Amino acid sequence: MSNIRLLQNFLRSSSRLQHVRCASSLIQNYDFESFVAANEPMPSYGPDSPERKQLYEALNKYKDTTTDIPIVIGDEEFRTKDVRYQVMPFDHQKKTAKFYYATPDIIQKAIDNSLKARKQWELTPLEKRAEIFMTAAEMISKQKRMDVMATTMLGQAKNIWQAEIDAAAELVDFLRFNCQFSRDITRYQPLSPSESVNNSAIYRGCEGFWAAITPFNFTAIGGHLCSAPALMGNVSLWKPSDTAMLSNYTVFKIFREAGLPPGVINFVPADGPVFGDVITKSPHLAGVNFTGSVRTFKTIWKLVAQNLDNYVSYPRLIGECGGKNFHFVHKSADVKSVAVGTVRSAFEYGGQKCSACSRMYIPQSMWPEVKQKMLDILKEIQLGSPLDNKIFLSAVIDDKAFNRIKSYIEYAKNSPNLSIVAGGKCDDSQGYFVQPTVIETSDPQDKIMQEEIFGPVLSVFPYPDDEYFKYAQMASKTSPFALTGAIFVKDSVAREELVDTFRESAGNFYINDKSTGSVVGQQPFGGDRLSGTNDKAGGPHYLMKFVSVKCVKETKTPLKEWLLPSMK
């Protein structure tokens, strides 16, 4: 069957037409050729606001329910004997979701189903694919906003604001900006310098399937890692994090309701090593879109290398793997800005953002004042259930995270080089609660200044004021990561020196601002070194990872001469 016939049959199917009508009814003012994305406005959720009332209604709908979440392949649901539960981190006796690990055979079935769906999906015009994801964005922005908010708060222990900036605003931004970026990057066509030659570029999806392996800490990343390849004409197997299952399934259902055809994204909860083994052994693996630990990403890379001779095409690997992010303070910095920015960066969402500040370097003369301001803030910070709108942070994600973070705090308590300035208490009797902890060190090379903790723990090294350049150079090389970093400085000469010193130390760099808070379309995100492949999600270049460009030259006049010019 010709490609044209395949496309015609696909677009004529009743379900497909129904999806298209659904899309157009929700985004009536959307025009693909002229659309310009803008960042999603964020409501305040203030007292007596309609959004707060709606949110608590959604929370009440989910908080006493254990949602059954199947494996979804095409239009089929699967439930295996390997049953798992997602618990509420702040109340771990409560199960918020029941789900099932896919067996190797089911994972292979998901691959086969995706490959079957790929042909028609890849031939679907970009405008139609974008329309589906624009519809999903509109649904999340409006009628589904509180569902993604509530499931993120309950399952991942985010307070109201952290859920808003993630599950609602950032996910909407990813979807809308990617639609604009997809149009813009595919507008390029090569030169055709004469009327007898027509040169063109065709922007195809990659041959095979993509695997999206997504983290717990951002619902938006889960939805983005599977939808970005799909937008560009690919098919994806989405392996969500066990500890973000409910919110991720909510997003998956929204994609389907928005008109995404079955099989384009298959929802495949699975044991990580089993999933990795099956996908990397498939000759049709087109790529892996990953956010998670360095260890896991290295394992995937090694598995791909071991199977390299078996692949139809070289798989593309995208990885974002965390960091040991820094705040470096110069003596000219604004004291309050340093204190506020560092507390927010280090302790929002319990330090479980990839970009969270984990180490600070500060002049000895400034540290007493900054420390006191930080302590004053920390005294006001409340730790508790995200159902309480007054809390600043809640529990860490699970028992593994709790034990890992606690081990670093215990190490600090027993180290002669370290002293705990604030916090240090851990309690997992009801939820996985860790107090915001500040640790002062006399050794800038201590492991607590080098290793990723991924929790509410900040290490501080007060350096001699007149040796800032020496310690800036040290800070730039202390960690094997290079994700985010910030400098706080007013002096213009020092500013330029620090910018140059930290040139290779962060993929996202901030001047007089905290190291967290990248916004889609404003600060495309990604890091170097062991932090990842720095493909800059949230920017236009990211989408080229999911495109296989075909250049076509058509000559309109017959070829007659075989003699080369130099032969005459």
Coordinates of C-alpha atoms in Angstrom, one line a residue:
M1 CA 0.0 0.0 0.0
S2 CA 1.4 3.4 -0.9
N3 CA 2.2 6.0 1.7
I4 CA -0.6 8.2 0.4
R5 CA -3.1 5.4 0.8
L6 CA -1.9 4.7 4.3
L7 CA -2.3 8.3 5.3
Q8 CA -5.8 8.6 3.7
N9 CA -7.0 5.5 5.5
F10 CA -5.6 6.8 8.8
L11 CA -7.2 10.2 8.5
R12 CA -10.5 8.7 7.4
S13 CA -10.9 6.4 10.4
S14 CA -13.9 7.4 12.6
S15 CA -11.9 7.5 15.8
R16 CA -9.3 9.7 14.2
L17 CA -11.9 12.2 12.8
Q18 CA -13.5 12.3 16.2
H19 CA -10.2 13.2 17.8
V20 CA -9.6 15.9 15.2
R21 CA -13.0 17.4 15.9
C22 CA -12.3 17.3 19.6
A23 CA -9.0 19.1 19.0
S24 CA -10.4 21.9 16.9
S25 CA -13.3 22.5 19.3
L26 CA -10.9 23.1 22.2
I27 CA -8.4 25.3 20.4
Q28 CA -10.6 27.4 18.1
N29 CA -8.2 30.3 17.9
Y30 CA -5.1 28.2 17.2
D31 CA -3.4 28.6 13.9
F32 CA -0.3 26.4 13.4
E33 CA 1.4 28.7 11.0
S34 CA 1.2 31.9 13.1
F35 CA 1.0 30.6 16.6
V36 CA 3.4 32.1 19.1
A37 CA 3.8 30.3 22.5
A38 CA 3.7 32.2 25.8
N39 CA 4.4 30.9 29.2
E40 CA 1.4 29.7 31.1
P41 CA 0.0 32.2 33.7
M42 CA 0.0 30.8 37.2
P43 CA -2.8 31.5 39.6
S44 CA -1.9 32.3 43.2
Y45 CA -4.1 29.8 45.0
G46 CA -4.7 32.5 47.6
P47 CA -7.3 32.3 50.4
D48 CA -10.9 32.1 49.1
S49 CA -9.7 31.9 45.5
P50 CA -11.7 29.7 43.2
E51 CA -8.5 27.8 42.2
R52 CA -7.8 26.8 45.8
K53 CA -11.4 25.6 46.2
Q54 CA -11.2 23.6 43.0
L55 CA -7.8 22.1 44.0
Y56 CA -9.1 20.9 47.4
E57 CA -12.1 19.4 45.7
A58 CA -9.7 17.4 43.5
L59 CA -7.5 16.4 46.4
N60 CA -10.5 15.1 48.2
K61 CA -11.4 13.0 45.2
Y62 CA -8.0 11.3 45.1
K63 CA -6.7 11.3 48.7
D64 CA -8.7 8.3 50.0
T65 CA -8.6 6.3 46.8
T66 CA -6.2 3.8 45.5
T67 CA -6.3 4.2 41.7
D68 CA -5.8 1.0 39.7
I69 CA -3.3 1.7 36.9
P70 CA -2.9 -0.8 34.1
I71 CA -0.1 -1.3 31.6
V72 CA -1.6 0.2 28.4
I73 CA -0.5 -1.0 24.9
G74 CA -2.5 0.3 22.0
D75 CA -6.1 0.0 23.2
E76 CA -5.4 -3.0 25.4
E77 CA -4.9 -3.0 29.2
F78 CA -2.7 -5.5 30.9
R79 CA -2.4 -6.5 34.6
T80 CA 0.3 -8.9 35.7
K81 CA 0.9 -10.8 39.0
D82 CA 3.7 -8.5 39.8
V83 CA 1.6 -5.9 41.7
R84 CA 3.2 -2.7 43.1
Y85 CA 1.9 0.3 45.1
Q86 CA 2.7 4.0 45.1
V87 CA 2.3 5.4 48.6
M88 CA 2.0 8.9 49.8
P89 CA 5.5 10.0 50.9
F90 CA 4.1 12.1 53.7
D91 CA 1.8 9.3 55.0
H92 CA 3.3 6.1 53.7
Q93 CA 0.6 3.9 55.1
K94 CA -1.8 5.3 52.4
K95 CA -1.6 3.8 49.0
T96 CA -2.4 6.2 46.2
A97 CA -2.0 3.9 43.3
K98 CA -1.9 0.2 42.5
F99 CA 0.1 -0.8 39.3
Y100 CA 1.7 -3.7 37.6
Y101 CA 5.1 -4.4 36.3
A102 CA 5.2 -5.5 32.7
T103 CA 6.9 -8.8 31.9
P104 CA 9.6 -9.0 29.2
D105 CA 6.9 -10.5 26.8
I106 CA 4.6 -7.6 27.5
I107 CA 7.4 -5.1 26.9
Q108 CA 8.2 -6.7 23.6
K109 CA 4.5 -6.6 22.8
A110 CA 4.6 -2.8 23.5
I111 CA 7.5 -2.5 21.1
D112 CA 5.8 -4.4 18.4
N113 CA 2.6 -2.4 18.8
S114 CA 4.5 0.9 18.7
L115 CA 6.3 -0.1 15.5
K116 CA 2.9 -1.0 13.9
A117 CA 1.5 2.4 14.9
R118 CA 4.6 4.3 13.7
K119 CA 3.9 4.1 9.9
Q120 CA 0.6 6.0 10.0
W121 CA 1.7 8.3 12.7
E122 CA 4.9 9.3 11.0
L123 CA 3.0 10.2 7.9
T124 CA 0.5 12.3 9.8
P125 CA 1.2 16.0 8.9
L126 CA 3.1 17.8 11.6
E127 CA 0.2 20.3 11.9
K128 CA -2.2 17.5 12.9
R129 CA 0.3 16.0 15.4
A130 CA 0.8 19.5 16.9
E131 CA -2.9 20.0 17.1
I132 CA -3.3 17.0 19.4
F133 CA -0.6 18.2 21.8
M134 CA -2.0 21.7 21.7
T135 CA -5.3 20.2 22.7
A136 CA -3.6 18.4 25.6
A137 CA -2.0 21.6 26.7
E138 CA -5.4 23.3 26.7
M139 CA -6.9 20.5 28.7
I140 CA -4.2 20.7 31.3
S141 CA -4.4 24.5 31.4
K142 CA -8.2 24.3 32.1
Q143 CA -10.4 21.4 32.9
K144 CA -7.6 18.9 33.9
R145 CA -5.4 21.3 35.7
M146 CA -6.6 20.3 39.2
D147 CA -6.3 16.6 38.4
V148 CA -2.6 16.8 37.5
M149 CA -2.0 19.1 40.5
A150 CA -3.8 16.8 43.0
T151 CA -2.2 13.6 41.8
T152 CA 1.3 15.3 41.8
M153 CA 0.8 16.6 45.4
L154 CA -0.5 13.4 46.8
G155 CA 1.9 11.0 45.0
Q156 CA 5.1 13.1 44.9
A157 CA 4.5 15.2 48.1
K158 CA 4.7 18.6 46.4
N159 CA 3.1 21.7 48.0
I160 CA 0.6 23.7 46.0
W161 CA 3.0 26.1 44.4
Q162 CA 5.6 23.4 43.5
A163 CA 2.8 21.3 41.9
E164 CA 1.6 24.4 40.0
I165 CA 5.0 25.3 38.5
D166 CA 5.6 21.7 37.5
A167 CA 2.5 19.6 36.7
A168 CA 0.4 22.5 35.4
A169 CA 2.5 25.4 34.1
E170 CA 5.7 23.7 32.9
L171 CA 3.9 20.8 31.3
V172 CA 1.7 23.2 29.4
D173 CA 4.7 25.2 28.4
F174 CA 6.6 22.2 27.1
L175 CA 3.6 21.2 25.0
R176 CA 2.9 24.6 23.5
F177 CA 6.5 25.7 23.0
N178 CA 7.4 22.4 21.4
C179 CA 4.6 22.8 18.9
Q180 CA 6.0 26.2 17.9
F181 CA 9.6 25.0 17.8
S182 CA 8.6 22.0 15.7
R183 CA 7.1 24.4 13.1
D184 CA 10.0 26.7 13.2
I185 CA 12.8 24.2 12.8
T186 CA 11.0 22.4 10.0
R187 CA 10.6 25.5 7.9
Y188 CA 14.2 25.4 6.8
Q189 CA 14.6 24.3 3.2
P190 CA 17.9 24.2 1.3
L191 CA 18.8 26.5 -1.6
S192 CA 17.7 25.7 -5.1
P193 CA 20.0 28.0 -7.1
S194 CA 18.6 27.2 -10.6
E195 CA 15.2 26.6 -12.0
S196 CA 16.4 23.2 -13.3
V197 CA 17.0 21.9 -9.7
N198 CA 14.7 21.6 -6.8
N199 CA 16.3 20.8 -3.4
S200 CA 14.1 20.0 -0.4
A201 CA 14.3 18.7 3.1
I202 CA 11.9 16.1 4.6
Y203 CA 11.7 16.0 8.4
R204 CA 11.0 12.4 9.3
G205 CA 10.7 10.7 12.6
C206 CA 13.5 8.3 13.5
E207 CA 13.2 4.7 12.2
G208 CA 12.2 2.5 15.1
F209 CA 10.8 3.4 18.6
W210 CA 11.9 5.7 21.4
A211 CA 12.0 4.7 25.1
A212 CA 11.1 7.5 27.5
I213 CA 12.4 6.6 31.0
T214 CA 11.1 9.3 33.3
P215 CA 11.8 10.5 36.9
F216 CA 9.6 11.1 40.0
N217 CA 10.5 14.7 40.7
F218 CA 8.7 16.5 37.8
T219 CA 5.4 15.4 36.3
A220 CA 6.2 17.8 33.5
I221 CA 9.4 15.9 32.6
G222 CA 7.4 12.7 32.5
G223 CA 4.9 14.1 30.0
H224 CA 7.6 15.9 28.0
L225 CA 10.1 13.0 27.5
C226 CA 7.5 10.8 25.8
S227 CA 5.5 13.6 23.9
A228 CA 8.5 15.4 22.4
P229 CA 9.5 12.4 20.3
A230 CA 5.9 11.7 19.4
L231 CA 5.3 15.3 18.2
M232 CA 8.1 14.8 15.7
G233 CA 6.6 11.7 14.2
N234 CA 8.1 9.0 16.5
V235 CA 6.5 6.4 18.7
S236 CA 7.4 6.1 22.4
L237 CA 7.4 3.5 25.2
W238 CA 6.9 5.4 28.4
K239 CA 8.3 3.8 31.5
P240 CA 7.2 6.1 34.3
S241 CA 8.8 6.2 37.8
D242 CA 7.2 4.0 40.4
T243 CA 6.9 7.0 42.7
A244 CA 5.2 9.2 40.1
M245 CA 2.8 6.6 38.7
L246 CA -0.5 8.4 39.5
S247 CA 0.3 11.8 38.0
N248 CA 2.0 10.2 35.0
Y249 CA -1.0 8.0 34.3
T250 CA -3.2 11.1 34.6
V251 CA -1.1 12.8 31.9
F252 CA -1.1 9.7 29.7
K253 CA -4.9 9.6 29.8
I254 CA -5.1 13.3 28.9
F255 CA -2.9 12.7 25.8
R256 CA -5.3 9.9 24.7
E257 CA -8.3 12.1 25.4
A258 CA -6.7 14.9 23.4
G259 CA -6.7 12.6 20.3
L260 CA -3.4 10.7 20.4
P261 CA -3.9 7.5 18.5
P262 CA -3.4 4.2 20.2
G263 CA 0.2 2.9 20.2
V264 CA 1.9 6.2 19.6
I265 CA 2.8 6.4 23.3
N266 CA 2.4 3.1 25.2
F267 CA 2.4 3.3 29.0
V268 CA 4.6 0.6 30.4
P269 CA 5.4 0.5 34.1
A270 CA 8.2 -2.0 34.6
D271 CA 11.2 -3.0 36.6
G272 CA 14.1 -0.8 35.4
P273 CA 16.7 -3.4 34.6
V274 CA 14.1 -5.6 32.9
F275 CA 12.8 -2.8 30.8
G276 CA 16.3 -1.7 29.9
D277 CA 17.4 -5.1 28.9
V278 CA 14.4 -5.7 26.6
I279 CA 14.5 -2.3 24.8
T280 CA 18.3 -2.3 24.3
K281 CA 18.1 -5.8 22.8
S282 CA 15.6 -4.7 20.2
P283 CA 17.1 -4.0 16.8
H284 CA 14.5 -1.3 16.3
L285 CA 15.6 1.0 19.2
A286 CA 15.8 4.5 17.8
G287 CA 16.7 6.3 21.0
V288 CA 16.4 6.6 24.8
N289 CA 15.1 9.8 26.4
F290 CA 16.2 9.6 30.0
T291 CA 16.1 11.6 33.2
G292 CA 17.5 9.9 36.3
S293 CA 20.7 8.8 38.0
V294 CA 24.2 8.7 36.5
R295 CA 24.4 5.0 37.4
T296 CA 21.3 4.1 35.4
F297 CA 22.2 6.2 32.4
K298 CA 25.7 4.7 32.2
T299 CA 24.1 1.2 32.4
I300 CA 21.8 2.0 29.5
W301 CA 24.7 3.4 27.5
K302 CA 26.7 0.2 28.1
L303 CA 23.8 -2.0 27.2
V304 CA 23.4 0.0 23.9
A305 CA 27.1 -0.4 23.2
Q306 CA 26.9 -4.2 23.9
N307 CA 24.1 -4.5 21.3
L308 CA 25.5 -2.0 18.8
D309 CA 26.0 -4.6 16.0
N310 CA 22.3 -5.6 16.2
Y311 CA 20.7 -2.2 15.6
V312 CA 19.0 -1.0 12.4
S313 CA 20.2 2.5 13.2
Y314 CA 22.5 3.9 15.8
P315 CA 20.3 4.7 18.8
R316 CA 20.3 8.3 20.0
L317 CA 20.8 8.8 23.8
I318 CA 19.6 11.8 25.7
G319 CA 20.3 12.0 29.4
E320 CA 19.8 14.4 32.2
C321 CA 21.4 13.0 35.4
G322 CA 21.4 15.6 38.2
G323 CA 24.1 17.6 39.7
K324 CA 26.0 19.0 42.7
N325 CA 24.9 22.5 42.1
F326 CA 26.7 25.5 43.7
H327 CA 26.1 29.0 44.9
F328 CA 29.4 31.0 44.9
V329 CA 29.2 34.3 46.8
H330 CA 31.5 37.2 46.4
K331 CA 32.0 39.8 49.2
S332 CA 30.2 42.4 47.1
A333 CA 27.0 40.4 47.0
D334 CA 23.7 41.4 48.5
V335 CA 23.4 39.6 51.8
K336 CA 19.6 39.1 51.8
S337 CA 19.5 38.0 48.2
V338 CA 22.1 35.3 49.1
A339 CA 20.2 34.1 52.1
V340 CA 16.8 34.0 50.5
G341 CA 18.0 32.6 47.2
T342 CA 20.0 29.8 48.8
V343 CA 17.2 28.7 51.2
R344 CA 14.8 28.6 48.3
S345 CA 17.2 26.7 46.0
A346 CA 18.4 24.2 48.5
F347 CA 15.1 23.4 50.2
E348 CA 12.1 23.9 47.8
Y349 CA 10.7 20.5 47.2
G350 CA 13.1 19.1 49.7
G351 CA 16.1 19.6 47.6
Q352 CA 14.8 17.0 45.1
K353 CA 15.1 19.2 42.0
C354 CA 17.9 18.4 39.7
S355 CA 19.0 22.0 39.9
A356 CA 18.8 22.4 43.7
C357 CA 21.7 24.2 45.4
S358 CA 23.7 21.6 47.4
R359 CA 26.9 23.5 48.2
M360 CA 27.7 27.1 48.9
Y361 CA 31.0 29.0 49.0
I362 CA 30.9 32.3 50.9
P363 CA 33.4 34.8 52.3
Q364 CA 34.2 34.2 56.0
S365 CA 33.3 37.8 56.8
M366 CA 29.8 37.4 55.3
W367 CA 29.0 34.0 56.6
P368 CA 27.8 35.1 60.1
E369 CA 25.3 37.5 58.8
V370 CA 24.1 35.3 56.0
K371 CA 23.9 32.3 58.3
Q372 CA 21.7 34.3 60.8
K373 CA 19.3 35.4 58.0
M374 CA 19.1 31.8 56.8
L375 CA 18.4 30.6 60.3
D376 CA 15.7 33.2 60.8
I377 CA 14.0 32.0 57.6
L378 CA 14.4 28.3 58.5
K379 CA 12.7 28.9 61.9
E380 CA 9.6 30.0 59.9
I381 CA 9.6 27.2 57.4
Q382 CA 7.0 24.5 58.0
L383 CA 7.5 20.8 57.1
G384 CA 4.4 18.7 56.8
S385 CA 1.6 17.4 54.6
P386 CA 1.1 19.1 51.2
L387 CA -2.6 19.2 52.1
D388 CA -1.7 22.0 54.4
N389 CA -1.2 25.2 52.3
K390 CA 1.2 26.7 54.9
I391 CA 4.0 24.2 54.4
F392 CA 7.2 25.1 52.5
L393 CA 8.3 21.5 52.0
S394 CA 7.0 18.0 52.6
A395 CA 8.5 14.5 52.8
V396 CA 11.2 13.1 50.6
I397 CA 10.0 10.7 48.0
D398 CA 10.5 7.2 49.5
D399 CA 12.3 5.1 52.0
K400 CA 15.4 4.7 49.8
A401 CA 15.8 8.5 49.5
F402 CA 15.1 8.9 53.3
N403 CA 17.9 6.4 54.2
R404 CA 20.4 7.9 51.7
I405 CA 19.9 11.4 53.0
K406 CA 19.9 10.3 56.6
S407 CA 23.3 8.6 56.0
Y408 CA 24.9 11.8 54.9
I409 CA 23.5 13.7 57.9
E410 CA 24.8 10.9 60.2
Y411 CA 28.2 11.2 58.5
A412 CA 28.2 14.9 59.1
K413 CA 27.4 14.4 62.8
N414 CA 30.4 12.1 63.2
S415 CA 32.9 14.1 61.1
P416 CA 35.5 16.4 62.7
N417 CA 35.4 18.6 59.6
L418 CA 31.7 19.2 59.6
S419 CA 29.2 20.8 61.9
I420 CA 25.4 20.9 61.6
V421 CA 24.2 24.5 61.7
A422 CA 20.5 23.8 61.3
G423 CA 18.2 20.8 61.0
G424 CA 19.6 17.4 61.1
K425 CA 16.5 15.5 62.3
C426 CA 14.9 12.7 60.3
D427 CA 11.6 10.9 61.1
D428 CA 10.0 8.2 59.0
S429 CA 7.4 7.1 61.5
Q430 CA 4.5 8.4 59.4
G431 CA 6.1 10.0 56.4
Y432 CA 9.7 10.3 55.1
F433 CA 10.4 13.6 56.7
V434 CA 13.9 15.3 56.8
Q435 CA 14.4 18.7 58.3
P436 CA 16.1 21.3 56.1
T437 CA 19.7 20.8 57.1
V438 CA 22.7 23.2 56.8
I439 CA 26.2 21.8 57.3
E440 CA 29.3 23.9 57.7
T441 CA 32.6 22.4 56.5
S442 CA 36.2 23.4 57.0
D443 CA 37.2 21.1 54.1
P444 CA 36.0 22.2 50.6
Q445 CA 37.0 18.8 49.2
D446 CA 34.9 16.8 51.7
K447 CA 32.7 14.2 50.1
I448 CA 29.6 16.2 51.2
M449 CA 30.8 19.0 48.9
Q450 CA 31.3 16.6 46.0
E451 CA 28.6 13.9 46.0
E452 CA 25.0 14.3 45.0
I453 CA 22.6 13.9 48.0
F454 CA 19.3 14.8 46.4
G455 CA 17.6 16.0 49.5
P456 CA 17.2 19.0 51.8
V457 CA 20.9 19.2 52.7
L458 CA 23.1 22.2 52.1
S459 CA 26.9 22.2 52.7
V460 CA 28.6 25.6 53.2
F461 CA 32.3 26.3 53.0
P462 CA 33.3 29.8 54.3
Y463 CA 36.5 30.8 52.5
P464 CA 39.1 33.5 53.3
D465 CA 37.8 36.8 51.7
D466 CA 41.1 37.6 49.9
E467 CA 41.3 34.1 48.3
Y468 CA 38.0 34.1 46.4
F469 CA 39.6 33.4 43.0
K470 CA 41.5 30.4 44.4
Y471 CA 38.3 28.9 45.8
A472 CA 36.3 29.7 42.7
Q473 CA 38.7 27.7 40.7
M474 CA 38.4 24.9 43.2
A475 CA 34.6 25.0 43.2
S476 CA 34.6 24.8 39.4
K477 CA 36.4 21.4 39.5
T478 CA 35.2 19.9 42.8
S479 CA 32.2 18.1 41.4
P480 CA 32.0 15.7 38.5
F481 CA 28.7 17.3 37.6
A482 CA 28.0 20.5 35.7
L483 CA 24.2 21.1 35.7
T484 CA 23.4 24.5 37.4
G485 CA 25.3 27.1 39.3
A486 CA 25.0 30.6 40.5
I487 CA 27.2 33.5 41.4
F488 CA 26.2 36.4 43.7
V489 CA 28.3 39.4 42.9
K490 CA 28.0 43.2 42.4
D491 CA 31.6 44.0 41.6
S492 CA 31.9 44.1 37.8
V493 CA 35.5 42.9 37.6
A494 CA 34.9 40.0 39.9
R495 CA 31.7 39.2 38.0
E496 CA 33.6 38.8 34.7
E497 CA 36.3 36.7 36.5
L498 CA 33.7 34.4 38.0
V499 CA 31.8 34.0 34.7
D500 CA 35.0 32.9 33.0
T501 CA 36.0 30.6 35.8
F502 CA 32.7 28.8 35.8
R503 CA 32.4 28.6 32.0
E504 CA 32.5 24.8 31.9
S505 CA 30.9 24.2 35.3
A506 CA 27.2 24.6 34.6
G507 CA 24.9 24.1 31.7
N508 CA 22.5 26.6 33.3
F509 CA 24.2 29.5 35.0
Y510 CA 22.7 32.3 37.1
I511 CA 24.0 35.7 38.1
N512 CA 22.5 37.1 41.3
D513 CA 19.7 34.5 41.3
K514 CA 19.1 31.1 42.7
S515 CA 20.3 28.0 40.8
T516 CA 16.7 26.7 40.3
G517 CA 13.7 27.9 38.4
S518 CA 14.5 27.4 34.7
V519 CA 11.4 28.3 32.5
V520 CA 10.6 26.7 29.2
G521 CA 11.4 29.1 26.3
Q522 CA 13.5 31.3 28.7
Q523 CA 16.2 29.1 30.1
P524 CA 16.4 25.8 28.1
F525 CA 17.7 23.2 30.5
G526 CA 20.6 20.7 30.6
G527 CA 24.1 20.2 31.9
D528 CA 27.5 18.9 31.0
R529 CA 30.0 16.4 32.5
L530 CA 28.1 13.7 34.3
S531 CA 25.0 15.8 34.5
G532 CA 24.0 14.7 31.0
T533 CA 24.1 15.3 27.3
N534 CA 23.0 18.9 27.5
D535 CA 20.3 18.8 24.8
K536 CA 18.5 21.8 26.3
A537 CA 14.9 20.7 26.9
G538 CA 12.6 23.7 26.6
G539 CA 14.5 25.1 23.6
P540 CA 14.2 24.7 19.8
H541 CA 17.3 22.6 19.3
Y542 CA 16.1 19.8 21.5
L543 CA 13.5 18.6 19.0
M544 CA 16.2 17.9 16.4
K545 CA 17.2 14.8 18.4
F546 CA 14.0 13.2 17.3
V547 CA 14.2 14.1 13.6
S548 CA 15.9 12.2 10.8
V549 CA 16.3 14.7 7.9
K550 CA 16.1 13.5 4.4
C551 CA 17.5 15.8 1.6
V552 CA 16.0 15.4 -1.8
K553 CA 17.5 16.8 -5.1
E554 CA 15.2 16.7 -8.1
T555 CA 16.8 17.6 -11.5
K556 CA 14.3 18.7 -14.1
T557 CA 16.6 18.6 -17.2
P558 CA 18.1 15.5 -18.6
L559 CA 21.7 14.6 -17.8
K560 CA 23.6 14.6 -21.1
E561 CA 27.3 15.2 -20.5
W562 CA 29.7 12.7 -18.9
L563 CA 32.9 14.6 -19.6
L564 CA 34.3 16.5 -16.6
P565 CA 35.2 20.1 -17.1
S566 CA 38.8 19.5 -16.4
M567 CA 38.9 16.7 -19.1
K568 CA 38.0 19.1 -21.9

